[in-house]
PDB file of C-alpha atoms in Angstrom:
ATOM      1  CA  MET H 198     -12.617 120.404 217.462  1.00 92.00           C
ATOM      2  CA  ASN H 199     -15.441 119.372 218.833  1.00 95.00           C
ATOM      3  CA  ILE H 200     -17.220 120.605 221.874  1.00 96.00           C
ATOM      4  CA  ILE H 201     -20.860 118.740 223.306  1.00 96.00           C
ATOM      5  CA  LEU H 202     -23.129 121.205 225.753  1.00 96.00           C
ATOM      6  CA  TYR H 203     -26.062 119.565 227.429  1.00 94.00           C
ATOM      7  CA  GLY H 204     -28.024 120.419 229.633  1.00 91.00           C
ATOM      8  CA  ASN H 205     -31.240 121.788 230.945  1.00 84.00           C
ATOM      9  CA  ASP H 206     -30.439 126.075 231.139  1.00 84.00           C
ATOM     10  CA  THR H 207     -30.394 127.453 227.472  1.00 83.00           C
ATOM     11  CA  ASN H 208     -28.692 130.546 229.390  1.00 80.00           C
ATOM     12  CA  ARG H 209     -25.632 128.649 230.515  1.00 83.00           C
ATOM     13  CA  MET H 210     -25.171 127.086 227.453  1.00 90.00           C
ATOM     14  CA  ARG H 211     -25.330 130.450 225.536  1.00 88.00           C
ATOM     15  CA  GLN H 212     -22.630 132.392 227.894  1.00 85.00           C
ATOM     16  CA  LYS H 213     -20.680 129.484 227.787  1.00 90.00           C
ATOM     17  CA  VAL H 214     -20.417 129.579 223.890  1.00 93.00           C
ATOM     18  CA  GLU H 215     -19.487 133.042 224.425  1.00 90.00           C
ATOM     19  CA  ALA H 216     -16.807 132.287 226.428  1.00 88.00           C
ATOM     20  CA  LEU H 217     -15.673 129.492 224.453  1.00 92.00           C
ATOM     21  CA  LYS H 218     -15.341 132.360 221.322  1.00 92.00           C
ATOM     22  CA  LYS H 219     -13.518 134.526 223.372  1.00 90.00           C
ATOM     23  CA  GLN H 220     -11.177 131.970 224.839  1.00 90.00           C
ATOM     24  CA  TYR H 221     -10.427 130.645 221.495  1.00 91.00           C
ATOM     25  CA  LYS H 222     -10.213 134.520 220.160  1.00 90.00           C
ATOM     26  CA  ILE H 223     -12.840 133.208 216.943  1.00 91.00           C
ATOM     27  CA  GLU H 224     -13.677 136.035 215.203  1.00 88.00           C
ATOM     28  CA  TYR H 225     -15.667 133.870 212.226  1.00 88.00           C
ATOM     29  CA  VAL H 226     -19.445 132.055 214.067  1.00 92.00           C
ATOM     30  CA  LEU H 227     -22.070 130.139 212.357  1.00 94.00           C
ATOM     31  CA  SER H 228     -24.883 129.190 214.076  1.00 95.00           C
ATOM     32  CA  PHE H 229     -27.607 126.641 212.481  1.00 96.00           C
ATOM     33  CA  ASP H 230     -30.552 124.158 214.067  1.00 95.00           C
ATOM     34  CA  ALA H 231     -30.179 121.073 213.252  1.00 95.00           C
ATOM     35  CA  THR H 232     -33.733 121.081 213.702  1.00 93.00           C
ATOM     36  CA  LYS H 233     -34.599 122.610 209.928  1.00 94.00           C
ATOM     37  CA  GLU H 234     -31.146 122.601 209.023  1.00 94.00           C
ATOM     38  CA  GLU H 235     -29.748 119.783 206.379  1.00 95.00           C
ATOM     39  CA  GLN H 236     -27.144 117.932 207.837  1.00 95.00           C
ATOM     40  CA  SER H 237     -24.869 118.140 204.470  1.00 95.00           C
ATOM     41  CA  ASN H 238     -24.792 122.368 204.827  1.00 95.00           C
ATOM     42  CA  ILE H 239     -22.713 121.898 208.368  1.00 95.00           C
ATOM     43  CA  LEU H 240     -20.529 118.870 206.968  1.00 94.00           C
ATOM     44  CA  ASN H 241     -20.210 121.360 203.363  1.00 93.00           C
ATOM     45  CA  GLU H 242     -19.186 124.188 206.149  1.00 92.00           C
ATOM     46  CA  MET H 243     -16.941 122.020 208.581  1.00 91.00           C
ATOM     47  CA  ASP H 244     -14.958 120.941 205.773  1.00 88.00           C
ATOM     48  CA  SER H 245     -14.620 124.400 204.209  1.00 85.00           C
ATOM     49  CA  VAL H 246     -11.702 126.632 204.976  1.00 71.00           C
ATOM     50  CA  THR H 247     -12.594 130.539 205.316  1.00 64.00           C
ATOM     51  CA  ILE H 248     -10.468 133.471 202.355  1.00 64.00           C
ATOM     52  CA  PHE H 249      -7.726 134.211 205.276  1.00 68.00           C
ATOM     53  CA  ASP H 250      -7.362 130.647 206.885  1.00 73.00           C
ATOM     54  CA  GLU H 251      -8.694 132.226 210.112  1.00 82.00           C
ATOM     55  CA  PRO H 252     -10.289 129.471 213.032  1.00 87.00           C
ATOM     56  CA  LYS H 253     -14.099 129.302 212.707  1.00 91.00           C
ATOM     57  CA  MET H 254     -16.906 128.296 215.605  1.00 94.00           C
ATOM     58  CA  ILE H 255     -19.856 126.300 213.812  1.00 95.00           C
ATOM     59  CA  VAL H 256     -22.354 126.138 216.494  1.00 96.00           C
ATOM     60  CA  ILE H 257     -25.609 123.234 216.026  1.00 97.00           C
ATOM     61  CA  ASP H 258     -28.766 124.627 218.486  1.00 96.00           C
ATOM     62  CA  GLN H 259     -31.098 121.491 219.323  1.00 95.00           C
ATOM     63  CA  SER H 260     -28.603 118.922 218.498  1.00 96.00           C
ATOM     64  CA  THR H 261     -31.090 116.224 219.782  1.00 95.00           C
ATOM     65  CA  PHE H 262     -28.903 113.087 218.052  1.00 95.00           C
ATOM     66  CA  LEU H 263     -26.966 112.705 220.963  1.00 95.00           C
ATOM     67  CA  SER H 264     -30.131 112.337 223.202  1.00 94.00           C
ATOM     68  CA  ALA H 265     -32.453 109.708 224.036  1.00 91.00           C
ATOM     69  CA  LYS H 266     -34.820 111.838 222.082  1.00 90.00           C
ATOM     70  CA  ASP H 267     -33.557 112.314 218.440  1.00 91.00           C
ATOM     71  CA  THR H 268     -35.446 115.117 216.332  1.00 91.00           C
ATOM     72  CA  THR H 269     -33.013 115.290 213.189  1.00 93.00           C
ATOM     73  CA  LYS H 270     -32.088 112.008 212.065  1.00 89.00           C
ATOM     74  CA  TYR H 271     -28.639 113.218 211.913  1.00 95.00           C
ATOM     75  CA  ASP H 272     -25.506 110.958 210.884  1.00 95.00           C
ATOM     76  CA  ILE H 273     -23.579 111.207 214.116  1.00 95.00           C
ATOM     77  CA  GLU H 274     -20.352 109.160 212.883  1.00 95.00           C
ATOM     78  CA  ALA H 275     -20.314 111.412 209.798  1.00 95.00           C
ATOM     79  CA  PHE H 276     -19.845 113.924 213.117  1.00 95.00           C
ATOM     80  CA  ILE H 277     -17.180 111.244 213.923  1.00 95.00           C
ATOM     81  CA  ARG H 278     -14.905 111.169 210.732  1.00 93.00           C
ATOM     82  CA  ARG H 279     -14.280 114.974 211.005  1.00 91.00           C
ATOM     83  CA  SER H 280     -13.638 115.316 214.718  1.00 89.00           C
ATOM     84  CA  ASN H 281      -9.438 115.900 215.364  1.00 85.00           C
ATOM     85  CA  GLU H 282      -7.586 118.305 217.821  1.00 83.00           C
ATOM     86  CA  ASP H 283      -7.539 121.450 215.031  1.00 81.00           C
ATOM     87  CA  GLN H 284      -8.678 124.410 216.503  1.00 83.00           C
ATOM     88  CA  GLN H 285      -9.170 125.997 213.340  1.00 86.00           C
ATOM     89  CA  VAL H 286     -12.540 124.394 213.019  1.00 90.00           C
ATOM     90  CA  ILE H 287     -14.627 124.277 216.813  1.00 94.00           C
ATOM     91  CA  VAL H 288     -18.133 122.641 216.520  1.00 96.00           C
ATOM     92  CA  ILE H 289     -19.972 122.905 219.535  1.00 97.00           C
ATOM     93  CA  TYR H 290     -23.304 120.998 219.599  1.00 97.00           C
ATOM     94  CA  CYS H 291     -25.365 122.480 222.250  1.00 96.00           C
ATOM     95  CA  CYS H 292     -27.911 119.283 223.152  1.00 95.00           C
ATOM     96  CA  PRO H 293     -31.048 120.482 225.417  1.00 92.00           C
ATOM     97  CA  ALA H 294     -31.232 117.483 227.247  1.00 91.00           C
ATOM     98  CA  GLN H 295     -30.933 116.490 231.297  1.00 88.00           C
ATOM     99  CA  LYS H 296     -28.272 113.791 229.844  1.00 91.00           C
ATOM    100  CA  LEU H 297     -26.909 112.342 226.933  1.00 94.00           C
ATOM    101  CA  ASP H 298     -27.804 108.657 225.780  1.00 93.00           C
ATOM    102  CA  GLY H 299     -24.654 106.597 227.130  1.00 87.00           C
ATOM    103  CA  ARG H 300     -26.885 103.829 225.517  1.00 90.00           C
ATOM    104  CA  LYS H 301     -26.026 104.697 221.782  1.00 91.00           C
ATOM    105  CA  LYS H 302     -22.600 103.640 220.946  1.00 94.00           C
ATOM    106  CA  LEU H 303     -22.134 106.380 218.415  1.00 95.00           C
ATOM    107  CA  VAL H 304     -23.228 108.676 221.243  1.00 94.00           C
ATOM    108  CA  LYS H 305     -20.694 107.258 223.601  1.00 94.00           C
ATOM    109  CA  LYS H 306     -17.691 107.373 220.794  1.00 95.00           C
ATOM    110  CA  MET H 307     -19.126 110.853 220.193  1.00 95.00           C
ATOM    111  CA  GLN H 308     -18.113 111.300 223.556  1.00 95.00           C
ATOM    112  CA  GLU H 309     -15.059 110.756 223.534  1.00 93.00           C
ATOM    113  CA  VAL H 310     -13.384 112.389 220.464  1.00 94.00           C
ATOM    114  CA  SER H 311     -15.917 115.635 222.264  1.00 94.00           C
ATOM    115  CA  LYS H 312     -14.685 118.025 225.302  1.00 93.00           C
ATOM    116  CA  VAL H 313     -18.337 117.881 227.460  1.00 94.00           C
ATOM    117  CA  ILE H 314     -19.821 120.311 229.256  1.00 92.00           C
ATOM    118  CA  PRO H 315     -22.907 120.448 231.288  1.00 88.00           C
ATOM    119  CA  CYS H 316     -25.011 123.199 231.670  1.00 87.00           C
ATOM    120  CA  MET H 317     -27.098 122.757 234.188  1.00 82.00           C
ATOM    121  CA  ALA H 318     -29.908 125.221 235.748  1.00 77.00           C
ATOM    122  CA  LEU H 319     -28.406 126.217 239.360  1.00 77.00           C
ATOM    123  CA  ASP H 320     -29.828 125.495 242.168  1.00 75.00           C
ATOM    124  CA  GLU H 321     -29.142 125.845 246.237  1.00 75.00           C
ATOM    125  CA  LYS H 322     -25.763 123.128 245.315  1.00 79.00           C
ATOM    126  CA  SER H 323     -24.402 124.169 242.400  1.00 82.00           C
ATOM    127  CA  GLN H 324     -25.105 128.259 242.517  1.00 85.00           C
ATOM    128  CA  PRO H 325     -21.470 128.679 244.886  1.00 89.00           C
ATOM    129  CA  ALA H 326     -19.111 126.740 242.821  1.00 87.00           C
ATOM    130  CA  LEU H 327     -20.323 128.688 240.322  1.00 87.00           C
ATOM    131  CA  ILE H 328     -19.731 131.906 241.817  1.00 91.00           C
ATOM    132  CA  GLN H 329     -16.130 130.662 243.041  1.00 92.00           C
ATOM    133  CA  GLU H 330     -15.564 130.220 239.663  1.00 88.00           C
ATOM    134  CA  LEU H 331     -16.378 133.106 238.557  1.00 90.00           C
ATOM    135  CA  LEU H 332     -14.195 135.290 241.084  1.00 94.00           C
ATOM    136  CA  LYS H 333     -11.751 133.732 240.167  1.00 92.00           C
ATOM    137  CA  LYS H 334     -11.895 134.259 236.643  1.00 87.00           C
ATOM    138  CA  TYR H 335     -12.328 138.217 237.162  1.00 91.00           C
ATOM    139  CA  GLN H 336      -9.914 137.994 240.189  1.00 94.00           C
ATOM    140  CA  LEU H 337     -12.390 139.403 242.871  1.00 95.00           C
ATOM    141  CA  ASP H 338     -12.175 138.829 246.279  1.00 96.00           C
ATOM    142  CA  MET H 339     -15.382 139.421 248.489  1.00 95.00           C
ATOM    143  CA  GLN H 340     -15.205 139.536 252.187  1.00 95.00           C
ATOM    144  CA  PRO H 341     -17.277 136.618 254.087  1.00 93.00           C
ATOM    145  CA  GLN H 342     -20.262 139.140 254.617  1.00 93.00           C
ATOM    146  CA  ALA H 343     -20.098 140.428 251.181  1.00 93.00           C
ATOM    147  CA  TYR H 344     -20.256 136.570 249.976  1.00 93.00           C
ATOM    148  CA  ASP H 345     -23.213 135.716 252.147  1.00 89.00           C
ATOM    149  CA  TYR H 346     -25.163 138.249 251.157  1.00 88.00           C
ATOM    150  CA  PHE H 347     -24.324 137.965 247.513  1.00 90.00           C
ATOM    151  CA  ILE H 348     -24.978 134.358 247.446  1.00 87.00           C
ATOM    152  CA  ALA H 349     -28.527 134.632 249.263  1.00 79.00           C
ATOM    153  CA  ASN H 350     -29.212 137.486 247.643  1.00 79.00           C
ATOM    154  CA  ALA H 351     -27.994 136.874 243.617  1.00 80.00           C
ATOM    155  CA  GLY H 352     -30.802 134.176 241.967  1.00 75.00           C
ATOM    156  CA  MET H 353     -30.405 131.873 240.208  1.00 75.00           C
ATOM    157  CA  ASN H 354     -29.552 133.348 236.629  1.00 77.00           C
ATOM    158  CA  PRO H 355     -26.041 132.818 235.332  1.00 80.00           C
ATOM    159  CA  MET H 356     -25.531 135.888 233.428  1.00 78.00           C
ATOM    160  CA  ASN H 357     -27.242 138.150 236.083  1.00 81.00           C
ATOM    161  CA  ILE H 358     -24.440 136.648 238.197  1.00 88.00           C
ATOM    162  CA  GLU H 359     -22.022 136.965 236.286  1.00 87.00           C
ATOM    163  CA  ASN H 360     -23.364 140.493 234.927  1.00 88.00           C
ATOM    164  CA  ASP H 361     -23.661 141.170 239.121  1.00 92.00           C
ATOM    165  CA  ILE H 362     -19.353 140.207 239.699  1.00 94.00           C
ATOM    166  CA  ARG H 363     -18.716 141.807 236.520  1.00 92.00           C
ATOM    167  CA  LYS H 364     -19.992 145.099 237.732  1.00 93.00           C
ATOM    168  CA  LEU H 365     -18.026 144.452 241.503  1.00 94.00           C
ATOM    169  CA  LYS H 366     -14.789 143.870 239.554  1.00 94.00           C
ATOM    170  CA  THR H 367     -14.994 147.685 238.294  1.00 94.00           C
ATOM    171  CA  TYR H 368     -15.558 149.238 241.287  1.00 93.00           C
ATOM    172  CA  ALA H 369     -12.963 147.250 243.609  1.00 93.00           C
ATOM    173  CA  ASP H 370     -11.029 144.433 243.576  1.00 94.00           C
ATOM    174  CA  THR H 371     -12.053 143.786 247.392  1.00 95.00           C
ATOM    175  CA  ILE H 372     -15.392 143.924 248.042  1.00 95.00           C
ATOM    176  CA  THR H 373     -17.451 144.691 250.508  1.00 94.00           C
ATOM    177  CA  LEU H 374     -21.075 143.683 252.600  1.00 92.00           C
ATOM    178  CA  LYS H 375     -22.155 147.799 251.928  1.00 93.00           C
ATOM    179  CA  ASP H 376     -20.649 147.398 248.417  1.00 93.00           C
ATOM    180  CA  VAL H 377     -22.584 144.534 247.693  1.00 92.00           C
ATOM    181  CA  LYS H 378     -26.031 145.794 249.205  1.00 88.00           C
ATOM    182  CA  ALA H 379     -25.428 149.075 246.813  1.00 89.00           C
ATOM    183  CA  LEU H 380     -24.681 147.576 243.908  1.00 89.00           C
ATOM    184  CA  VAL H 381     -26.567 144.500 243.632  1.00 85.00           C
ATOM    185  CA  ALA H 382     -29.619 144.046 242.225  1.00 74.00           C
ATOM    186  CA  VAL H 383     -32.117 141.853 244.598  1.00 65.00           C
ATOM    187  CA  ALA H 384     -33.759 139.075 242.438  1.00 61.00           C
ATOM    188  CA  PRO H 385     -36.461 138.655 244.865  1.00 58.00           C
ATOM    189  CA  ASN H 386     -38.205 136.855 242.128  1.00 57.00           C
ATOM    190  CA  GLU H 387     -36.238 133.635 242.788  1.00 61.00           C
ATOM    191  CA  ASP H 388     -36.189 133.261 246.621  1.00 70.00           C
ATOM    192  CA  ILE H 389     -39.797 133.944 246.771  1.00 77.00           C
ATOM    193  CA  PHE H 390     -40.535 130.588 244.451  1.00 76.00           C
ATOM    194  CA  LYS H 391     -38.346 128.646 247.062  1.00 77.00           C
ATOM    195  CA  MET H 392     -39.859 129.989 250.161  1.00 83.00           C
ATOM    196  CA  VAL H 393     -43.152 128.720 248.863  1.00 85.00           C
ATOM    197  CA  ASN H 394     -41.004 125.280 248.887  1.00 83.00           C
ATOM    198  CA  ALA H 395     -39.552 125.287 252.005  1.00 84.00           C
ATOM    199  CA  LEU H 396     -42.984 126.030 253.175  1.00 86.00           C
ATOM    200  CA  PHE H 397     -45.009 122.854 251.882  1.00 87.00           C
ATOM    201  CA  GLU H 398     -42.135 121.045 252.837  1.00 85.00           C
ATOM    202  CA  LYS H 399     -42.438 121.836 256.183  1.00 86.00           C
ATOM    203  CA  GLN H 400     -38.626 123.025 255.978  1.00 86.00           C
ATOM    204  CA  THR H 401     -38.341 125.576 258.828  1.00 86.00           C
ATOM    205  CA  THR H 402     -35.287 126.582 258.964  1.00 83.00           C
ATOM    206  CA  ARG H 403     -34.570 126.964 255.448  1.00 81.00           C
ATOM    207  CA  PHE H 404     -37.464 129.215 255.412  1.00 87.00           C
ATOM    208  CA  LEU H 405     -36.393 131.424 258.021  1.00 86.00           C
ATOM    209  CA  GLN H 406     -33.406 131.935 256.174  1.00 81.00           C
ATOM    210  CA  TYR H 407     -35.140 133.336 253.341  1.00 81.00           C
ATOM    211  CA  TYR H 408     -37.676 135.537 255.469  1.00 85.00           C
ATOM    212  CA  ARG H 409     -34.608 137.018 256.984  1.00 82.00           C
ATOM    213  CA  ALA H 410     -33.242 137.446 254.090  1.00 76.00           C
ATOM    214  CA  PHE H 411     -35.884 139.481 252.735  1.00 78.00           C
ATOM    215  CA  ARG H 412     -36.097 141.490 256.042  1.00 79.00           C
ATOM    216  CA  GLN H 413     -32.085 142.164 255.602  1.00 73.00           C
ATOM    217  CA  GLN H 414     -33.260 143.687 252.431  1.00 67.00           C
ATOM    218  CA  GLY H 415     -35.746 146.169 253.843  1.00 71.00           C
ATOM    219  CA  MET H 416     -38.496 144.529 253.420  1.00 75.00           C
ATOM    220  CA  GLU H 417     -41.496 144.762 255.672  1.00 81.00           C
ATOM    221  CA  PRO H 418     -43.739 141.681 257.138  1.00 85.00           C
ATOM    222  CA  VAL H 419     -46.555 142.501 255.156  1.00 84.00           C
ATOM    223  CA  ALA H 420     -44.669 142.922 251.696  1.00 79.00           C
ATOM    224  CA  ILE H 421     -43.136 139.443 252.156  1.00 83.00           C
ATOM    225  CA  VAL H 422     -46.474 138.071 253.094  1.00 86.00           C
ATOM    226  CA  ALA H 423     -48.088 139.473 249.881  1.00 80.00           C
ATOM    227  CA  LEU H 424     -45.354 138.043 247.794  1.00 78.00           C
ATOM    228  CA  LEU H 425     -46.171 134.354 249.558  1.00 83.00           C
ATOM    229  CA  ALA H 426     -49.596 135.265 248.827  1.00 82.00           C
ATOM    230  CA  GLY H 427     -49.509 135.788 245.751  1.00 76.00           C
ATOM    231  CA  GLN H 428     -47.596 132.922 244.766  1.00 74.00           C
ATOM    232  CA  ILE H 429     -49.826 130.487 246.828  1.00 78.00           C
TER     233      ILE H 429
END
């Protein structure tokens, strides 16, 4: 079974590998760096079985052969020939690129025989979708005010967001604004970058939203100005 992870967020990629490991109940994991490892060693591992015939996962980091900038010179066809739906050997290709190179026929064919999952850095549009996905995963209910506050203060690191939601789940099944303020650490550095961008892009409404969010956290105006000055 093939799974392709691609994108510019390595933290999210690692997080997805761990999630897949749990999903398929894998105990035996082997990791290779495609820029350093001979392809023949990886192929041999794909063809072999474990002593007790247990399912295994092979993670191939730096799978740049799937992008426009190939630094490996691997033979993609060799991977395609070994593709099947068998979950005894799950091969995860981690490609650190904004997109896969669909101009190459073999890359397109590789996509056809693989499950493809993007792992892009979060932004203001994708962050709420991830939070919704994680709330559903952990069967956690957030009251509207708590949800809005969490989105404004959780930052853009997927691993930190999931850790915070897991922490909230251990506290209660339904989370209030008071719970979020008490249990979730604010990520001011993330927001101050966005606040500076809003300032230079003259997006007044966005700028005020970040300012008000800092004030809600109890920060004094002089402290907010100091943060802004530090970034500028």
